[in-house]
Amino acid sequence: DGSLPLFVQSRGEALPERWVEVDFQEVTRKKIAVMRGTEALASLVAPEAIVDADGGTLVSPSYAVQPADLRDPEQLRVALQAAGLLLQAPTLVVAECVLVYMQPAEAQALVAALATLLPSAVFIVYEQIKPYDAFGQQMLRNLQERGCPLRGIEATPDLAAQRQRFLRGGWERADARDMATIHRCHIDPAGRQRAERKEIFDEIEEWNLIQEHYCIALGINDSGGLFSSFGFDTFAESPAIGGLPFGR
């Protein structure tokens, strides 16, 4: 549910000292309404929270929600400042299927703005790639029919282009992997086996195709030396899902 703050969905896990969510104002209003309308959720940030429900803003010591149009880097800078984010502090930025829906120039400007604002940070992007093969073309058509065109995918159609967007934007290092490779090579084998035992894959070939058409890309700034070893951990490679002996 996009109206449920990720901060809430992640409770029980290791959380950062300060969590900031930025989105369109109509979305931040919904997030705040959900939190205020549920006693258990409201207690996560009360009583310290300063809330402007109409403005779509919430600021508390551990969590903040701020509205901004990410196509305008200045709006983002103002939102982060209003949220009380310490820009010099080590920061993790997560954009899940965000940049790919923006025009390429807008996405590049956002990447560059965050590189300037955050000297010690990791920027994680999760989004679609590979638009030119048969599966990719069908993926584009399906999303277009739903009114969700991938405006930026032709500028970053592959892993090399994903890396280059970060480097052009001023990030010190960049890397990218498709989700199929991450599943095979970059997940701890014990955790991978637990997940595979829980899931029953009826459409194995389709699952593999989907994973090949999504990626995680990383941009890294490391002014403080905290992220020198940050990246994709490599484990023993497992076969693709289709080669696993799943039972019923």
mmCIF file of C-alpha atoms in Angstrom:
data_model
loop_
_atom_site.group_PDB
_atom_site.id
_atom_site.type_symbol
_atom_site.label_atom_id
_atom_site.label_comp_id
_atom_site.label_asym_id
_atom_site.label_seq_id
_atom_site.Cartn_x
_atom_site.Cartn_y
_atom_site.Cartn_z
ATOM 1 C CA ASP A 1 0.000 0.000 0.000
ATOM 2 C CA GLY A 2 1.677 3.217 -1.161
ATOM 3 C CA SER A 3 -0.194 5.245 1.450
ATOM 4 C CA LEU A 4 1.342 3.238 4.311
ATOM 5 C CA PRO A 5 4.651 4.849 5.259
ATOM 6 C CA LEU A 6 7.684 2.655 4.619
ATOM 7 C CA PHE A 7 8.807 3.639 8.114
ATOM 8 C CA VAL A 8 5.796 1.727 9.473
ATOM 9 C CA GLN A 9 6.258 -1.255 7.157
ATOM 10 C CA SER A 10 9.868 -1.574 8.371
ATOM 11 C CA ARG A 11 9.160 -1.509 12.108
ATOM 12 C CA GLY A 12 10.851 -4.389 13.882
ATOM 13 C CA GLU A 13 13.881 -4.149 11.628
ATOM 14 C CA ALA A 14 17.076 -2.197 12.250
ATOM 15 C CA LEU A 15 16.097 1.403 11.514
ATOM 16 C CA PRO A 16 18.248 4.475 10.928
ATOM 17 C CA GLU A 17 18.434 7.227 13.519
ATOM 18 C CA ARG A 18 16.277 9.434 11.323
ATOM 19 C CA TRP A 19 13.887 8.348 8.560
ATOM 20 C CA VAL A 20 12.626 10.833 5.949
ATOM 21 C CA GLU A 21 10.021 10.148 3.251
ATOM 22 C CA VAL A 22 9.526 12.601 0.371
ATOM 23 C CA ASP A 23 6.680 12.344 -2.138
ATOM 24 C CA PHE A 24 4.001 14.365 -3.906
ATOM 25 C CA GLN A 25 1.825 16.325 -1.502
ATOM 26 C CA GLU A 26 -1.298 14.274 -2.212
ATOM 27 C CA VAL A 27 0.676 11.163 -1.231
ATOM 28 C CA THR A 28 2.177 12.645 1.935
ATOM 29 C CA ARG A 29 -1.297 13.765 3.035
ATOM 30 C CA LYS A 30 -2.520 10.176 2.688
ATOM 31 C CA LYS A 31 0.464 8.819 4.625
ATOM 32 C CA ILE A 32 -0.197 11.228 7.475
ATOM 33 C CA ALA A 33 -3.931 10.460 7.482
ATOM 34 C CA VAL A 34 -3.183 6.741 7.733
ATOM 35 C CA MET A 35 -0.829 7.278 10.663
ATOM 36 C CA ARG A 36 -3.127 9.684 12.522
ATOM 37 C CA GLY A 37 -6.148 7.462 11.982
ATOM 38 C CA THR A 38 -4.562 4.385 13.517
ATOM 39 C CA GLU A 39 -3.733 4.568 17.216
ATOM 40 C CA ALA A 40 -0.927 2.014 17.024
ATOM 41 C CA LEU A 41 0.739 3.920 14.181
ATOM 42 C CA ALA A 42 0.225 7.360 15.698
ATOM 43 C CA SER A 43 1.966 6.187 18.866
ATOM 44 C CA LEU A 44 5.157 5.568 16.864
ATOM 45 C CA VAL A 45 5.740 9.309 16.460
ATOM 46 C CA ALA A 46 3.542 10.891 19.155
ATOM 47 C CA PRO A 47 3.611 13.039 21.170
ATOM 48 C CA GLU A 48 6.665 14.803 19.756
ATOM 49 C CA ALA A 49 5.425 14.976 16.161
ATOM 50 C CA ILE A 50 4.644 18.340 14.585
ATOM 51 C CA VAL A 51 1.923 17.704 12.021
ATOM 52 C CA ASP A 52 0.382 19.826 9.283
ATOM 53 C CA ALA A 53 -2.214 17.486 7.785
ATOM 54 C CA ASP A 54 -3.332 19.917 5.074
ATOM 55 C CA GLY A 55 0.245 20.693 4.096
ATOM 56 C CA GLY A 56 1.203 17.028 4.134
ATOM 57 C CA THR A 57 4.096 17.442 6.574
ATOM 58 C CA LEU A 58 5.079 15.564 9.705
ATOM 59 C CA VAL A 59 8.284 16.023 11.687
ATOM 60 C CA SER A 60 9.303 14.024 14.745
ATOM 61 C CA PRO A 61 12.687 13.125 16.253
ATOM 62 C CA SER A 62 12.844 9.803 14.391
ATOM 63 C CA TYR A 63 10.566 10.211 11.373
ATOM 64 C CA ALA A 64 9.541 12.921 8.933
ATOM 65 C CA VAL A 65 7.275 13.186 5.902
ATOM 66 C CA GLN A 66 7.704 16.122 3.520
ATOM 67 C CA PRO A 67 6.037 16.966 0.196
ATOM 68 C CA ALA A 68 8.103 17.774 -2.882
ATOM 69 C CA ASP A 69 8.069 17.330 -6.627
ATOM 70 C CA LEU A 70 11.260 15.362 -7.227
ATOM 71 C CA ARG A 71 11.487 16.828 -10.725
ATOM 72 C CA ASP A 72 12.549 20.046 -9.001
ATOM 73 C CA PRO A 73 15.821 19.515 -7.069
ATOM 74 C CA GLU A 74 15.331 22.753 -5.142
ATOM 75 C CA GLN A 75 12.027 21.478 -3.754
ATOM 76 C CA LEU A 76 13.825 18.339 -2.610
ATOM 77 C CA ARG A 77 16.561 20.358 -0.909
ATOM 78 C CA VAL A 78 13.952 22.440 0.946
ATOM 79 C CA ALA A 79 12.036 19.295 1.957
ATOM 80 C CA LEU A 80 15.132 17.606 3.373
ATOM 81 C CA GLN A 81 16.028 20.763 5.276
ATOM 82 C CA ALA A 82 12.498 21.038 6.683
ATOM 83 C CA ALA A 83 12.672 17.391 7.758
ATOM 84 C CA GLY A 84 15.745 18.157 9.839
ATOM 85 C CA LEU A 85 18.016 15.813 7.889
ATOM 86 C CA LEU A 86 21.689 16.331 8.668
ATOM 87 C CA LEU A 87 23.134 16.402 5.163
ATOM 88 C CA GLN A 88 26.681 15.690 6.364
ATOM 89 C CA ALA A 89 25.597 12.553 8.222
ATOM 90 C CA PRO A 90 25.901 9.124 6.553
ATOM 91 C CA THR A 91 22.694 8.690 4.591
ATOM 92 C CA LEU A 92 20.917 5.922 2.686
ATOM 93 C CA VAL A 93 18.664 7.063 -0.182
ATOM 94 C CA VAL A 94 16.171 4.585 -1.669
ATOM 95 C CA ALA A 95 14.254 5.216 -4.898
ATOM 96 C CA GLU A 96 11.985 2.299 -5.754
ATOM 97 C CA CYS A 97 10.656 2.625 -9.317
ATOM 98 C CA VAL A 98 10.928 6.423 -9.197
ATOM 99 C CA LEU A 99 13.579 7.647 -11.629
ATOM 100 C CA VAL A 100 12.383 5.439 -14.479
ATOM 101 C CA TYR A 101 9.010 7.258 -14.503
ATOM 102 C CA MET A 102 10.718 10.657 -14.878
ATOM 103 C CA GLN A 103 12.057 12.272 -18.026
ATOM 104 C CA PRO A 104 15.780 11.420 -18.389
ATOM 105 C CA ALA A 105 16.932 15.005 -17.815
ATOM 106 C CA GLU A 106 14.797 15.258 -14.668
ATOM 107 C CA ALA A 107 16.165 11.993 -13.286
ATOM 108 C CA GLN A 108 19.744 13.030 -14.065
ATOM 109 C CA ALA A 109 19.229 16.374 -12.325
ATOM 110 C CA LEU A 110 17.897 14.621 -9.221
ATOM 111 C CA VAL A 111 20.870 12.240 -9.147
ATOM 112 C CA ALA A 112 23.289 15.158 -9.497
ATOM 113 C CA ALA A 113 21.538 17.231 -6.840
ATOM 114 C CA LEU A 114 21.753 14.438 -4.279
ATOM 115 C CA ALA A 115 25.417 13.857 -5.100
ATOM 116 C CA THR A 116 26.059 17.506 -4.221
ATOM 117 C CA LEU A 117 23.879 17.539 -1.111
ATOM 118 C CA LEU A 118 25.094 14.255 0.428
ATOM 119 C CA PRO A 119 28.879 13.794 0.711
ATOM 120 C CA SER A 120 28.565 10.534 2.696
ATOM 121 C CA ALA A 121 25.760 8.495 1.202
ATOM 122 C CA VAL A 122 24.596 5.443 -0.692
ATOM 123 C CA PHE A 123 21.835 5.957 -3.269
ATOM 124 C CA ILE A 124 19.957 2.735 -4.085
ATOM 125 C CA VAL A 125 17.792 2.662 -7.207
ATOM 126 C CA TYR A 126 15.445 -0.233 -7.975
ATOM 127 C CA GLU A 127 13.762 -0.125 -11.376
ATOM 128 C CA GLN A 128 13.125 -1.713 -14.769
ATOM 129 C CA ILE A 129 15.725 -2.273 -17.510
ATOM 130 C CA LYS A 130 16.031 -4.089 -20.872
ATOM 131 C CA PRO A 131 13.172 -2.475 -22.833
ATOM 132 C CA TYR A 132 14.192 -3.731 -26.272
ATOM 133 C CA ASP A 133 13.675 -7.506 -26.188
ATOM 134 C CA ALA A 134 10.269 -9.160 -26.546
ATOM 135 C CA PHE A 135 9.592 -9.333 -22.801
ATOM 136 C CA GLY A 136 10.714 -5.731 -22.334
ATOM 137 C CA GLN A 137 8.453 -4.505 -25.107
ATOM 138 C CA GLN A 138 5.468 -6.285 -23.554
ATOM 139 C CA MET A 139 6.367 -4.811 -20.167
ATOM 140 C CA LEU A 140 6.358 -1.314 -21.686
ATOM 141 C CA ARG A 141 2.998 -1.888 -23.376
ATOM 142 C CA ASN A 142 1.417 -3.207 -20.184
ATOM 143 C CA LEU A 143 2.551 -0.211 -18.155
ATOM 144 C CA GLN A 144 1.586 2.225 -20.905
ATOM 145 C CA GLU A 145 -1.931 0.776 -20.967
ATOM 146 C CA ARG A 146 -2.179 1.362 -17.204
ATOM 147 C CA GLY A 147 -1.188 4.993 -17.658
ATOM 148 C CA CYS A 148 2.303 4.445 -16.218
ATOM 149 C CA PRO A 149 4.761 5.040 -19.071
ATOM 150 C CA LEU A 150 8.432 4.410 -18.322
ATOM 151 C CA ARG A 151 9.612 7.796 -19.561
ATOM 152 C CA GLY A 152 13.229 7.283 -18.603
ATOM 153 C CA ILE A 153 13.972 3.686 -19.498
ATOM 154 C CA GLU A 154 15.524 4.374 -22.909
ATOM 155 C CA ALA A 155 18.162 6.564 -21.230
ATOM 156 C CA THR A 156 19.095 3.763 -18.803
ATOM 157 C CA PRO A 157 18.222 0.533 -20.649
ATOM 158 C CA ASP A 158 21.024 -1.580 -19.202
ATOM 159 C CA LEU A 159 23.366 -1.922 -16.238
ATOM 160 C CA ALA A 160 26.166 0.100 -17.842
ATOM 161 C CA ALA A 161 23.815 3.049 -18.380
ATOM 162 C CA GLN A 162 22.593 2.778 -14.782
ATOM 163 C CA ARG A 163 26.185 3.066 -13.554
ATOM 164 C CA GLN A 164 26.981 5.934 -15.899
ATOM 165 C CA ARG A 165 24.005 7.984 -14.691
ATOM 166 C CA PHE A 166 25.490 8.010 -11.204
ATOM 167 C CA LEU A 167 29.000 8.786 -12.391
ATOM 168 C CA ARG A 168 27.831 11.604 -14.676
ATOM 169 C CA GLY A 169 25.875 12.964 -11.742
ATOM 170 C CA GLY A 170 28.998 13.282 -9.613
ATOM 171 C CA TRP A 171 28.826 10.164 -7.453
ATOM 172 C CA GLU A 172 32.258 8.750 -6.629
ATOM 173 C CA ARG A 173 31.448 5.094 -7.355
ATOM 174 C CA ALA A 174 28.615 3.191 -8.969
ATOM 175 C CA ASP A 175 27.554 -0.392 -9.528
ATOM 176 C CA ALA A 176 24.496 -2.255 -10.791
ATOM 177 C CA ARG A 177 23.175 -5.817 -11.007
ATOM 178 C CA ASP A 178 19.981 -7.295 -12.392
ATOM 179 C CA MET A 179 17.727 -9.056 -9.906
ATOM 180 C CA ALA A 180 18.316 -12.513 -11.394
ATOM 181 C CA THR A 181 22.063 -12.134 -10.794
ATOM 182 C CA ILE A 182 21.449 -10.781 -7.305
ATOM 183 C CA HIS A 183 19.329 -13.828 -6.493
ATOM 184 C CA ARG A 184 21.946 -16.252 -7.825
ATOM 185 C CA CYS A 185 25.145 -14.619 -6.594
ATOM 186 C CA HIS A 186 24.567 -11.879 -4.028
ATOM 187 C CA ILE A 187 22.204 -13.321 -1.431
ATOM 188 C CA ASP A 188 23.440 -15.385 1.493
ATOM 189 C CA PRO A 189 22.766 -19.050 0.572
ATOM 190 C CA ALA A 190 20.963 -19.790 3.828
ATOM 191 C CA GLY A 191 18.561 -16.883 3.349
ATOM 192 C CA ARG A 192 18.098 -17.759 -0.292
ATOM 193 C CA GLN A 193 17.187 -21.368 0.545
ATOM 194 C CA ARG A 194 14.684 -20.248 3.186
ATOM 195 C CA ALA A 195 12.947 -18.017 0.647
ATOM 196 C CA GLU A 196 12.920 -20.720 -2.001
ATOM 197 C CA ARG A 197 11.363 -23.236 0.397
ATOM 198 C CA LYS A 198 8.558 -20.789 1.193
ATOM 199 C CA GLU A 199 7.732 -19.941 -2.417
ATOM 200 C CA ILE A 200 6.065 -22.203 -4.932
ATOM 201 C CA PHE A 201 6.963 -21.058 -8.437
ATOM 202 C CA ASP A 202 4.260 -22.038 -10.900
ATOM 203 C CA GLU A 203 5.629 -19.809 -13.659
ATOM 204 C CA ILE A 204 9.366 -20.329 -13.277
ATOM 205 C CA GLU A 205 10.390 -19.098 -16.711
ATOM 206 C CA GLU A 206 8.326 -15.925 -16.338
ATOM 207 C CA TRP A 207 9.762 -15.300 -12.856
ATOM 208 C CA ASN A 208 13.309 -15.478 -14.236
ATOM 209 C CA LEU A 209 12.412 -13.114 -17.088
ATOM 210 C CA ILE A 210 10.922 -10.585 -14.702
ATOM 211 C CA GLN A 211 14.032 -10.654 -12.502
ATOM 212 C CA GLU A 212 16.261 -10.083 -15.538
ATOM 213 C CA HIS A 213 14.270 -6.945 -16.355
ATOM 214 C CA TYR A 214 14.671 -5.289 -12.947
ATOM 215 C CA CYS A 215 17.877 -4.087 -11.359
ATOM 216 C CA ILE A 216 19.416 -2.517 -8.296
ATOM 217 C CA ALA A 217 21.910 0.262 -8.988
ATOM 218 C CA LEU A 218 24.140 1.903 -6.394
ATOM 219 C CA GLY A 219 25.704 5.355 -6.275
ATOM 220 C CA ILE A 220 28.233 5.876 -3.485
ATOM 221 C CA ASN A 221 29.799 9.002 -1.996
ATOM 222 C CA ASP A 222 32.305 8.238 0.730
ATOM 223 C CA SER A 223 33.771 11.418 2.188
ATOM 224 C CA GLY A 224 34.121 9.792 5.616
ATOM 225 C CA GLY A 225 35.440 6.396 4.526
ATOM 226 C CA LEU A 226 32.441 4.509 5.931
ATOM 227 C CA PHE A 227 31.423 2.927 2.630
ATOM 228 C CA SER A 228 34.779 1.751 1.295
ATOM 229 C CA SER A 229 33.628 -1.882 1.251
ATOM 230 C CA PHE A 230 29.959 -1.224 0.510
ATOM 231 C CA GLY A 231 28.607 -3.119 -2.483
ATOM 232 C CA PHE A 232 27.176 -6.410 -3.654
ATOM 233 C CA ASP A 233 28.494 -9.226 -1.466
ATOM 234 C CA THR A 234 29.284 -12.283 -3.568
ATOM 235 C CA PHE A 235 28.376 -15.813 -2.486
ATOM 236 C CA ALA A 236 28.532 -19.174 -4.207
ATOM 237 C CA GLU A 237 26.399 -19.004 -7.332
ATOM 238 C CA SER A 238 23.190 -21.009 -7.357
ATOM 239 C CA PRO A 239 21.362 -22.174 -10.478
ATOM 240 C CA ALA A 240 18.472 -20.134 -11.806
ATOM 241 C CA ILE A 241 15.140 -20.869 -10.184
ATOM 242 C CA GLY A 242 14.231 -23.172 -13.055
ATOM 243 C CA GLY A 243 17.123 -25.475 -12.092
ATOM 244 C CA LEU A 244 16.048 -25.889 -8.474
ATOM 245 C CA PRO A 245 14.361 -29.103 -7.328
ATOM 246 C CA PHE A 246 11.149 -27.586 -5.993
ATOM 247 C CA GLY A 247 8.715 -30.034 -4.501
ATOM 248 C CA ARG A 248 5.021 -29.837 -3.790
#
